[in-house]
Coordinates of C-alpha atoms (C1' of nucleotides) and ligand atoms in Angstrom, one line a residue:
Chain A
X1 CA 0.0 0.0 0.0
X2 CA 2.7 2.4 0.9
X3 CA 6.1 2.2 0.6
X4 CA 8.6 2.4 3.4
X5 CA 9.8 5.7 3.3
X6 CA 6.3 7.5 3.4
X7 CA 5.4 5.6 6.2
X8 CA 8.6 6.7 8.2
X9 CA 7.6 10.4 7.2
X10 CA 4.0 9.7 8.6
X11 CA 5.7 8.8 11.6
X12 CA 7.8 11.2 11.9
X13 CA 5.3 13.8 11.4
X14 CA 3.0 12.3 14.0
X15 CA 5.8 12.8 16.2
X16 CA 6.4 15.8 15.8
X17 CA 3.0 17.0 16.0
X18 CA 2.7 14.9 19.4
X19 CA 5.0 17.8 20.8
X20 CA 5.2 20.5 18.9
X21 CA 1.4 21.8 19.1
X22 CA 1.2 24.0 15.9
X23 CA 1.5 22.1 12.3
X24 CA 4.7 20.6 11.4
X25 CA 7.6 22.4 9.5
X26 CA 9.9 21.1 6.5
X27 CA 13.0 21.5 8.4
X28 CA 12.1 19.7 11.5
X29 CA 11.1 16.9 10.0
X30 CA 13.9 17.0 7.7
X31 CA 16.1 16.6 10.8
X32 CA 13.8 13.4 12.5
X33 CA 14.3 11.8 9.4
X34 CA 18.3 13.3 8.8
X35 CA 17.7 14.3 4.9
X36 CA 17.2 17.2 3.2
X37 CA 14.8 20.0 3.2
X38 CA 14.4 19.4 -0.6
X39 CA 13.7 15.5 -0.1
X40 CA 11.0 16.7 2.6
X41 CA 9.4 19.3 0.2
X42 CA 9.4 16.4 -2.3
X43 CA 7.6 14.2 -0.4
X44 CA 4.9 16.5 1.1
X45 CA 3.6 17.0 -2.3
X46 CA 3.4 13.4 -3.1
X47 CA 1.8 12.6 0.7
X48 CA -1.0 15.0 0.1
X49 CA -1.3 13.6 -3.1
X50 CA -2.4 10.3 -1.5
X51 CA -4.1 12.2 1.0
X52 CA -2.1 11.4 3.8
X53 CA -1.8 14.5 4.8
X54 CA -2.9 18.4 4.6
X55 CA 0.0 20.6 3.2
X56 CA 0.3 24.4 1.9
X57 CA 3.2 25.5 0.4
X58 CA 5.2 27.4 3.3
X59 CA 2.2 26.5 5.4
X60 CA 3.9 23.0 6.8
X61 CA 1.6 19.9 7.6
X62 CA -0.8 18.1 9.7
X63 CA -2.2 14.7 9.2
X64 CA -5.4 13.7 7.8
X65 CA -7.6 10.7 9.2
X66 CA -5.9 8.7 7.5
X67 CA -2.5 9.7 7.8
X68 CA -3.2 9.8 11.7
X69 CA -4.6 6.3 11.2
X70 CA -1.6 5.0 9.3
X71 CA 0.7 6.5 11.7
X72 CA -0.8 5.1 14.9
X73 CA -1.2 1.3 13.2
X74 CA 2.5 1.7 12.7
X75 CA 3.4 3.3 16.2
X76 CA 1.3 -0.2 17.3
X77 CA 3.2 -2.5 15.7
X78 CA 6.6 -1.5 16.4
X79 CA 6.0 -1.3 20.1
X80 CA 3.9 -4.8 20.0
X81 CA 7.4 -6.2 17.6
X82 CA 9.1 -4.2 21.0
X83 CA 7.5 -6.4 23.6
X84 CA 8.2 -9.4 21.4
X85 CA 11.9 -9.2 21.3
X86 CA 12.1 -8.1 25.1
X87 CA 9.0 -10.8 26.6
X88 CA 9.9 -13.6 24.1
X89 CA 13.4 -13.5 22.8
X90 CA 14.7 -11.9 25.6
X91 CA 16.5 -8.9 23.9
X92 CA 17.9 -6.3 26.4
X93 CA 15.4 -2.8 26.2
X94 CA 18.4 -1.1 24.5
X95 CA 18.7 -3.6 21.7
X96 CA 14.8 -4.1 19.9
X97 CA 14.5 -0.1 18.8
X98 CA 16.3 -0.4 15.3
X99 CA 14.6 -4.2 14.6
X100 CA 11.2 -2.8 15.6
X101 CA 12.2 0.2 13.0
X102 CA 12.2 -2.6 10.7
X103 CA 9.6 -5.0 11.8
X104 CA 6.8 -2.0 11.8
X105 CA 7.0 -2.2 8.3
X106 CA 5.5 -5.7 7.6
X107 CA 2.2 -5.4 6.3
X108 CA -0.4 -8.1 7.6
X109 CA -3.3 -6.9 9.9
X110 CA -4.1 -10.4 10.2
X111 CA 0.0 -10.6 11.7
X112 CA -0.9 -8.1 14.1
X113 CA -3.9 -9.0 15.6
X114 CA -2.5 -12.3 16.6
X115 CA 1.2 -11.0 17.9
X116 CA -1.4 -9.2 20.2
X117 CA -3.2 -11.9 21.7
X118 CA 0.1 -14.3 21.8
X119 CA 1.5 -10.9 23.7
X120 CA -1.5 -10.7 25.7
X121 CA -2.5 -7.9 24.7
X122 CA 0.1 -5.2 26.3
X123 CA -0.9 -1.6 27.0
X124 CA 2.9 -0.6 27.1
X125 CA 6.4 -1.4 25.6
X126 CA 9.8 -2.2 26.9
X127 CA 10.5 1.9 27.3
X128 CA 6.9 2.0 28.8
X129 CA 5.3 3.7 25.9
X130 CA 1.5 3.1 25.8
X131 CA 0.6 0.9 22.6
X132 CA -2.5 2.1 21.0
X133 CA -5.3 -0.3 20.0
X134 CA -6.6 -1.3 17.0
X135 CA -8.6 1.7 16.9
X136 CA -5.6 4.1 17.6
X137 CA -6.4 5.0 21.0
X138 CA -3.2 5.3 23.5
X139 CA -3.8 4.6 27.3
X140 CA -2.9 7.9 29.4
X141 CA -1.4 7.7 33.0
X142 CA -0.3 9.8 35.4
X143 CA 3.4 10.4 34.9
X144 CA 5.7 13.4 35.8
X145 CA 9.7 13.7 34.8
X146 CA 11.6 13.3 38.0
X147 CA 13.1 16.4 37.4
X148 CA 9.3 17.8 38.5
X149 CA 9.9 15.9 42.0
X150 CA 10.3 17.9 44.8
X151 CA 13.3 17.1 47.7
X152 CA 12.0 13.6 49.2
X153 CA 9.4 13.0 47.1
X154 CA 9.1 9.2 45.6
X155 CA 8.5 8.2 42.3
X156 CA 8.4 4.5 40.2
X157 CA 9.7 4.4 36.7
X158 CA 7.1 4.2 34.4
X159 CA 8.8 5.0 31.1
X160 CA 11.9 6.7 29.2
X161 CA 11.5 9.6 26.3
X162 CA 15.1 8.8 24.7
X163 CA 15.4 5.6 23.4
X164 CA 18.5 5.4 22.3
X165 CA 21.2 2.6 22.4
X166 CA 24.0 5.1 24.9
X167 CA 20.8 6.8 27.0
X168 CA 19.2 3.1 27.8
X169 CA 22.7 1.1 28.7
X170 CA 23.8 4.1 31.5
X171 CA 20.1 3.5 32.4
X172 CA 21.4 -0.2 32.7
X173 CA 24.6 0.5 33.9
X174 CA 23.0 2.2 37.0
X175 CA 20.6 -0.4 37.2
X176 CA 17.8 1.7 36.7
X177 CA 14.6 0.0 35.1
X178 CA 10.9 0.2 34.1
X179 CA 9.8 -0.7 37.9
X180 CA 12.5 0.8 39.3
X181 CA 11.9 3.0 42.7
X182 CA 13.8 6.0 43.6
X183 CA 13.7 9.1 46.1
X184 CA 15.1 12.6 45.6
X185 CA 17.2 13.0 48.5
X186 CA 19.5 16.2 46.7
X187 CA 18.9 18.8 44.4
X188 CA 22.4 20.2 43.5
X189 CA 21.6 24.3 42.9
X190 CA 24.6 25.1 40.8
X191 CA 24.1 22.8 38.1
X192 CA 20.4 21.4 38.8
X193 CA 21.5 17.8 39.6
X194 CA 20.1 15.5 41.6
X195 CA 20.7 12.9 43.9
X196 CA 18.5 9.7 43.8
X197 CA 18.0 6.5 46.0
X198 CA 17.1 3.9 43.9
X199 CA 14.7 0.9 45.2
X200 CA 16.1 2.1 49.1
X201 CA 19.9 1.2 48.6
X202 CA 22.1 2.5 46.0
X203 CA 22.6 6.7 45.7
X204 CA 23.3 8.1 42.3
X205 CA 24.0 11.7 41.4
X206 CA 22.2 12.3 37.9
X207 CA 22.3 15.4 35.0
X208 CA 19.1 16.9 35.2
X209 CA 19.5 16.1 31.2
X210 CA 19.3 12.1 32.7
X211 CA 16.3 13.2 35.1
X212 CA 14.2 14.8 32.1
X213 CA 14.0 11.6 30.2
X214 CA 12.5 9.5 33.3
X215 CA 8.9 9.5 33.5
X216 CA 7.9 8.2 37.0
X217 CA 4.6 7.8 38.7
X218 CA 4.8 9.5 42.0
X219 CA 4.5 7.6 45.4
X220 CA 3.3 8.7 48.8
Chain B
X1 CA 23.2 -4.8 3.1
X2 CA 21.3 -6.0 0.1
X3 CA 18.3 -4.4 -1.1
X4 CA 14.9 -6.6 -1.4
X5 CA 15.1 -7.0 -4.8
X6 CA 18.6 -8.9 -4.9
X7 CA 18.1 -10.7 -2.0
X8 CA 14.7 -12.1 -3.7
X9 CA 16.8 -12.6 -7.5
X10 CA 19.5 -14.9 -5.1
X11 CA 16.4 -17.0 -3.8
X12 CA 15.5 -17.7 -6.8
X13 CA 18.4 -18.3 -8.5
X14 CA 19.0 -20.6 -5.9
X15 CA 15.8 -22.3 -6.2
X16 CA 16.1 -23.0 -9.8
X17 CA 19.5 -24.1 -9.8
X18 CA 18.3 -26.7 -7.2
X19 CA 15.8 -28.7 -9.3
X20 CA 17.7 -28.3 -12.8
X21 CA 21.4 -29.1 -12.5
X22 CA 23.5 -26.6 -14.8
X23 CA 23.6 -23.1 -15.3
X24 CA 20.7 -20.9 -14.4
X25 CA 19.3 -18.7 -17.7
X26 CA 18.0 -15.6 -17.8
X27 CA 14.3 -16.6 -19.1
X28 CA 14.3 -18.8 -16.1
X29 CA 14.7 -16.6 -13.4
X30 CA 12.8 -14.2 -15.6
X31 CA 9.6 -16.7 -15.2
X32 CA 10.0 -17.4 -11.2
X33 CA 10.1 -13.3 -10.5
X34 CA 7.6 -12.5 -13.1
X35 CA 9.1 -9.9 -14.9
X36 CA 10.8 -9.2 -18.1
X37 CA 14.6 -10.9 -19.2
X38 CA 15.2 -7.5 -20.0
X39 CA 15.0 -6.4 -16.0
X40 CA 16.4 -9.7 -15.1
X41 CA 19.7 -8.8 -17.5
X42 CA 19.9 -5.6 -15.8
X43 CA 19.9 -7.2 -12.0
X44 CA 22.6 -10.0 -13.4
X45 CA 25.1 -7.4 -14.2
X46 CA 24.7 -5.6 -10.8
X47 CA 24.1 -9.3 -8.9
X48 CA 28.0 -10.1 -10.5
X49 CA 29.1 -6.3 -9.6
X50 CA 28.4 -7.4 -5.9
X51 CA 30.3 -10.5 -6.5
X52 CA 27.0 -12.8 -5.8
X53 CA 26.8 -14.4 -8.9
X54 CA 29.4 -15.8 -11.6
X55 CA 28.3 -14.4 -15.4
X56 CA 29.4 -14.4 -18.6
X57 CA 27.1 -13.1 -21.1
X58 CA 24.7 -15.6 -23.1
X59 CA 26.1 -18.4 -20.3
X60 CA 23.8 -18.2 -18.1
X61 CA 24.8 -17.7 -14.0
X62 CA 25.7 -19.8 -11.2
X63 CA 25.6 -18.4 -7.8
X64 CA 29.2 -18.0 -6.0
X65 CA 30.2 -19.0 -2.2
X66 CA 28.6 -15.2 -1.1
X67 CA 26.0 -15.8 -3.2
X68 CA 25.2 -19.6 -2.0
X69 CA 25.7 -18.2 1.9
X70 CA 22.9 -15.4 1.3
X71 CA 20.7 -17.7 -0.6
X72 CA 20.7 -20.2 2.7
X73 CA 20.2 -17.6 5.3
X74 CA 17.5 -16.3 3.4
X75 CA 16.0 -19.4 3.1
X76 CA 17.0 -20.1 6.8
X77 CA 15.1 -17.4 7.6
X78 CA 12.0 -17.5 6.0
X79 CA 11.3 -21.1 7.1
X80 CA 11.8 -19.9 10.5
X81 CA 9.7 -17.3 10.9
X82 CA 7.2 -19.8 9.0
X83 CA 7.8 -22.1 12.3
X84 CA 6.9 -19.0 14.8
X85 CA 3.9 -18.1 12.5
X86 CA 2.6 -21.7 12.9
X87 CA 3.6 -23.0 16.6
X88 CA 3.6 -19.8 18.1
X89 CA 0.9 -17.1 16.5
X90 CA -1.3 -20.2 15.1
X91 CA -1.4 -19.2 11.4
X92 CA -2.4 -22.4 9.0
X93 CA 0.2 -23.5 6.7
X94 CA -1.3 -22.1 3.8
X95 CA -1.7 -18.9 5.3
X96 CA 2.3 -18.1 6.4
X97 CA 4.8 -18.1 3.1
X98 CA 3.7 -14.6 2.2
X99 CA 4.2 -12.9 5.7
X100 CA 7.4 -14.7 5.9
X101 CA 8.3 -13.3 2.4
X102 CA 8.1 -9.9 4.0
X103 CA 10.0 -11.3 7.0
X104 CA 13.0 -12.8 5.8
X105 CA 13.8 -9.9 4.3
X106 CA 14.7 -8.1 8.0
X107 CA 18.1 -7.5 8.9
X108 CA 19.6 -9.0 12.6
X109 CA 21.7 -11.7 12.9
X110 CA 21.3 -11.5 16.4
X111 CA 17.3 -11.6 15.9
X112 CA 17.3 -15.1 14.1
X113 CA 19.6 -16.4 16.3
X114 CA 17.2 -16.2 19.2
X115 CA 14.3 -16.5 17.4
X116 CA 16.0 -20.2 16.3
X117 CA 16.1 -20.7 20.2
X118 CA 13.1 -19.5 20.9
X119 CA 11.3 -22.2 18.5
X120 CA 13.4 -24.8 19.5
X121 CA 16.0 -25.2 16.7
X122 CA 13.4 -26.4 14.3
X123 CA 14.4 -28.8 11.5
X124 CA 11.5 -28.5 9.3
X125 CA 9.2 -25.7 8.2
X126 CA 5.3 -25.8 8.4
X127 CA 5.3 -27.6 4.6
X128 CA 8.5 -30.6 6.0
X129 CA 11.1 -28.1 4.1
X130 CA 14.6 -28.4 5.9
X131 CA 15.4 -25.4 7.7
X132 CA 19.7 -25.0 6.7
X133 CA 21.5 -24.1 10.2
X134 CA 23.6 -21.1 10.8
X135 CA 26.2 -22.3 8.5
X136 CA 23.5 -23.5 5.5
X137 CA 23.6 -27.0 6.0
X138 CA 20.2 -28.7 5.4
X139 CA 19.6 -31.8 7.2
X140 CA 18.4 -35.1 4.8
X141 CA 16.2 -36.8 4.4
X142 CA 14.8 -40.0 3.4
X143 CA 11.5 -39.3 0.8
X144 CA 9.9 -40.0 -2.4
X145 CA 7.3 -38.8 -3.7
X146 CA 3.3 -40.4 -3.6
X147 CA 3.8 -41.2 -7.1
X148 CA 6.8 -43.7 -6.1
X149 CA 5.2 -45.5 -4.0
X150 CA 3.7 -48.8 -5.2
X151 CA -0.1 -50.4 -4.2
X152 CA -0.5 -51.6 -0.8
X153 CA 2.5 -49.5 0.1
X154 CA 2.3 -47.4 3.2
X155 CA 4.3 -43.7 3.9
X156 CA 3.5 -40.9 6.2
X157 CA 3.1 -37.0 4.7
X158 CA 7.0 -35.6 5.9
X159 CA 6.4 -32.7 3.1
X160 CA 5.0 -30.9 -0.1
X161 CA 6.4 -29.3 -3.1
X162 CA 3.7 -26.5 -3.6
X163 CA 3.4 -24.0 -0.9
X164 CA 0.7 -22.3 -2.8
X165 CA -2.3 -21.4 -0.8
X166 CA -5.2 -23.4 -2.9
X167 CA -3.3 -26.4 -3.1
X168 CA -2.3 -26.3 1.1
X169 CA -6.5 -25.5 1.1
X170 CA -7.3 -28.4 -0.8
X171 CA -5.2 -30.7 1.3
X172 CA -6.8 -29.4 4.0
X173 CA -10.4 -30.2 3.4
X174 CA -9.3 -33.4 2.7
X175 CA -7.3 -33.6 5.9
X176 CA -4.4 -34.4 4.7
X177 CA -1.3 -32.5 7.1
X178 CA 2.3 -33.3 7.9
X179 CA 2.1 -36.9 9.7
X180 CA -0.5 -38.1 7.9
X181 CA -0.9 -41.8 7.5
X182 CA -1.4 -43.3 3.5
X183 CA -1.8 -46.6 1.8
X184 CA -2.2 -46.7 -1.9
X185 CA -5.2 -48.9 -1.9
X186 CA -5.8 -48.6 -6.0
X187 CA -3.8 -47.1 -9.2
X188 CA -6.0 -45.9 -11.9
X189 CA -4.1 -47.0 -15.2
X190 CA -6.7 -44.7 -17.6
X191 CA -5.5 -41.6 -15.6
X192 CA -3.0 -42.3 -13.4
X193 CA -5.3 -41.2 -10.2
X194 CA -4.5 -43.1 -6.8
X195 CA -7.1 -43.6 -4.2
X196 CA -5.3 -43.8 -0.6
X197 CA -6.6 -44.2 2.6
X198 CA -5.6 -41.7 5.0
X199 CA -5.1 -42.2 8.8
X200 CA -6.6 -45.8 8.3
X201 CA -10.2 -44.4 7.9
X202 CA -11.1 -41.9 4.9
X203 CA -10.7 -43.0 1.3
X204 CA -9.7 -40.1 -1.2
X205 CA -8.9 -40.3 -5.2
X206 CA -6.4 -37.8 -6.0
X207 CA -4.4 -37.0 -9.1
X208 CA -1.4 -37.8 -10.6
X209 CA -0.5 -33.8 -10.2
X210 CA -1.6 -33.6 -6.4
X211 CA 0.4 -37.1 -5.6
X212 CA 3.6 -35.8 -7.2
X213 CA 3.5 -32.8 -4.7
X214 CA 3.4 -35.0 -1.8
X215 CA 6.5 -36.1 0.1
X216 CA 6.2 -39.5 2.5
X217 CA 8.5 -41.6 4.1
X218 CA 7.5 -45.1 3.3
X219 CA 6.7 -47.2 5.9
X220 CA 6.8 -50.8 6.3
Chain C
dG1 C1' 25.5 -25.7 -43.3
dT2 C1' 22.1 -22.3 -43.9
dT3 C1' 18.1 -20.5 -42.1
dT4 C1' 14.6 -19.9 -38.7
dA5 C1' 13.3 -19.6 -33.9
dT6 C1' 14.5 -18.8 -29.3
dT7 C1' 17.1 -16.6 -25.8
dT8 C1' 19.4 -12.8 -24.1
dT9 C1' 21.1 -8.2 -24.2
dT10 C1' 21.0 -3.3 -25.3
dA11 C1' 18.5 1.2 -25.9
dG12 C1' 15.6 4.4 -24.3
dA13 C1' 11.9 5.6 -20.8
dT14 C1' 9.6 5.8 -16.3
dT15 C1' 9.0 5.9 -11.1
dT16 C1' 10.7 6.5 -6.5
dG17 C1' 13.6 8.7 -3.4
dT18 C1' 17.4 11.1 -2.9
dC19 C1' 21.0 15.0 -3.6
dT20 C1' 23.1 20.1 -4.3
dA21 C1' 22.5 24.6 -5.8
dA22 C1' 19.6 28.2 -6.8
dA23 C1' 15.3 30.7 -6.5
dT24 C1' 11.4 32.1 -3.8
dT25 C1' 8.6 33.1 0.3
dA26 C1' 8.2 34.3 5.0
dT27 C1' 9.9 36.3 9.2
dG28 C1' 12.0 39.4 12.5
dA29 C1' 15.3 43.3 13.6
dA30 C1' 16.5 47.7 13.0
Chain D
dT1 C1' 8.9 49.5 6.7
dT2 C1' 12.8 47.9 4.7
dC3 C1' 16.3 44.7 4.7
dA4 C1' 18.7 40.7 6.1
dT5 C1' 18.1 36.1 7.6
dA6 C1' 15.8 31.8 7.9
dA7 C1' 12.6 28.5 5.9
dT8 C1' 10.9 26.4 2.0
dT9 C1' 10.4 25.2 -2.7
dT10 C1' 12.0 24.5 -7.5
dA11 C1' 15.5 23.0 -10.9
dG12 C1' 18.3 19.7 -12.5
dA13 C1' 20.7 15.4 -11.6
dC14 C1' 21.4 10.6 -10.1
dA15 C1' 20.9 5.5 -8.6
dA16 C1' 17.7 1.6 -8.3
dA17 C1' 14.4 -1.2 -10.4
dT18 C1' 11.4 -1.7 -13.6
dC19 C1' 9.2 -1.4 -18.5
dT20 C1' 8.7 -2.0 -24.1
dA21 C1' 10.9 -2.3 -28.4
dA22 C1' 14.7 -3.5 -31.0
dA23 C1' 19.2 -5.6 -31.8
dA24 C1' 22.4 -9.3 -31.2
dA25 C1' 23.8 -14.0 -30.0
dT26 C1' 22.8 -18.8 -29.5
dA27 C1' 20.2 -23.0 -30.5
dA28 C1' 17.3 -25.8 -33.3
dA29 C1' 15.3 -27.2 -37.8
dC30 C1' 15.6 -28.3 -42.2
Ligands
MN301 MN1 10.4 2.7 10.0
MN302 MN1 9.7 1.7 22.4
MN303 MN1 11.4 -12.2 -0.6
MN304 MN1 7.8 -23.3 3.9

DNA sequence: GTTTATTTTTAGATTTGTCTAAATTATGAA
DNA sequence: TTCATAATTTAGACAAATCTAAAAATAAAC
């Protein structure tokens, strides 16, 4: 139905749009997807051809029904391929993004709606992303970054926004997890690091850069 | 690595140099990806560029050792993911060679190694094919086809030679799956037809075409 | 052993996705 | 408001994979 590449530009631009509010500019997603602004300018035109999205010259984008459709049934699948690889195969969290990347791609709804059920139907991923249903709706939660925690307040990890391969094996390296507890017991003014407790024993010091990619669910 | 399209000309050059002995032609290959000889001259020049394929012009090709290694992992890899669609997501046989078309086409050494665990290092595929191991060595085995086997003469379904969907249907309404028990009970001379019993209870007539697509090992 | 017929390759085009360089439009600072 | 800067689009080109039509090489028939 579509090829690759215009699905990883519906992505992309659904990402985009997910925090940016306003519509979507040629030059950022030029940079998500590392090409030109040419290639982008090139492609809008043939995406609004197919209706995928709505587009005005110098005007940037936003997706139509369907291109919101398509990008959510794609955002599904690689996450569901994502708790394959970690639940089944037993791949580390920092090792399924890129597979996943290409996995998303296969086209079978039939595929799908089976990996679900053998999954048991998951709500979130490995990086605690929600999944969205067949339908395209996501799950919210209550989440904070633990950069919004106050001195000795507690929080759980329920998710990561970076996923990359570096940000998710110092994750590892300090044993930090989806699951993982951990207290403010620090804030450092001069450079606005923190100090952490994590699951009552070991103390960390982190970059408030580290702290404003953990999204935790606060405790009393 | 390899784009789709040259990993899919390997496969079948592979394929076809399997069932006829010598050199593979252009018209051939032409015929299994349905398209012209004209494309398929253009992807033999790149295919030898790469170092995939030995050519001479007019001589038809023969796949080298890189080209024989990519052939087997390919083929490694579709029959496994045909395994996981089967034991593991439930598909029918018919239903899984086009999924794993898509399938074998993704790119992690690392991910077939585990999904090989995962299933269990599988020998056979779904259809009784050998599944080559990491180093594309396909394990043997000891068949003939219905058509070999002589009245009164007993063999139980180990494979089948067309993976197409209407043929894996037909065999299905007739209950006829991997395992399957058969004794040659009569051989039409006017048609060359067999009836068989199957599993010691149903009778069936089937054609000379549909017996010849049907692997057994004979028992005694 | 010529002469057909078949097979295979080349020529010239097309589509997709990309590029660099240049032109155009929009924006924001003075 | 005008001018400089930034964002975006257009122009022209290229590689990959395909096509049809035509030419060339090989194989088969007589
Ligand atoms: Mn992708
Ligand atoms: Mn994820
Ligand atoms: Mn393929
Ligand atoms: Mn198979």
């Amino acid at each position: 139905m579509y090829t690759f590449a215009e699905e990883n530009y519906i992505k992309a631009i659904f990402k985009i749009a997910e925090r940016e509010q306003n519509s979507v500019g040629t030059n950022a997603i030029a940079k998500v997807m590392s090409t030109s602004a040419a290639s982008v300018s090139d492609m809008l035109r043939k995406l609004s051809d197919k209706g995928l999205i709505h587009y005005e010259k110098y005007k940037g984008v936003t997706l139509t029904h369907d291109g919101s459709r398509l990008a959510t049934q794609l955002i599904r699948k690689h996450r569901l391929w994502e708790v394959f690889l970690v639940d089944k195969l037993k791949f580390r969290w920092d090792q399924v993004h890129d597979i996943a990347e290409e996995l998303e791609h296969i086209n079978s709804d039939e595929l799908i709606r089976r990996l679900d059920v053998f999954l048991g139907s998951p709500k979130f991923d490995p990086h605690g992303d929600p999944i969205p249903n067949a339908q395209g709706k996501f799950t919210l939660r209550n989440q904070v970054t633990l950069t919004d925690l106050q001195l000795e307040q507690q929080g759980v990890l329920v998710g990561v926004k970076e996923h990359t391969t570096p940000f998710l094996e110092y994750l590892n390296e300090l044993k930090i997890g989806l699951g993982t507890h951990m207290k403010i017991i620090k804030i450092n003014a001069f450079d606005e690091s923190i100090t952490i407790i994590i699951n009552q024993s070991q103390k960390h010091n982190i970059s408030k850069k580290t702290a404003a990619n953990l999204q935790v669910k606060v405790v009393k």
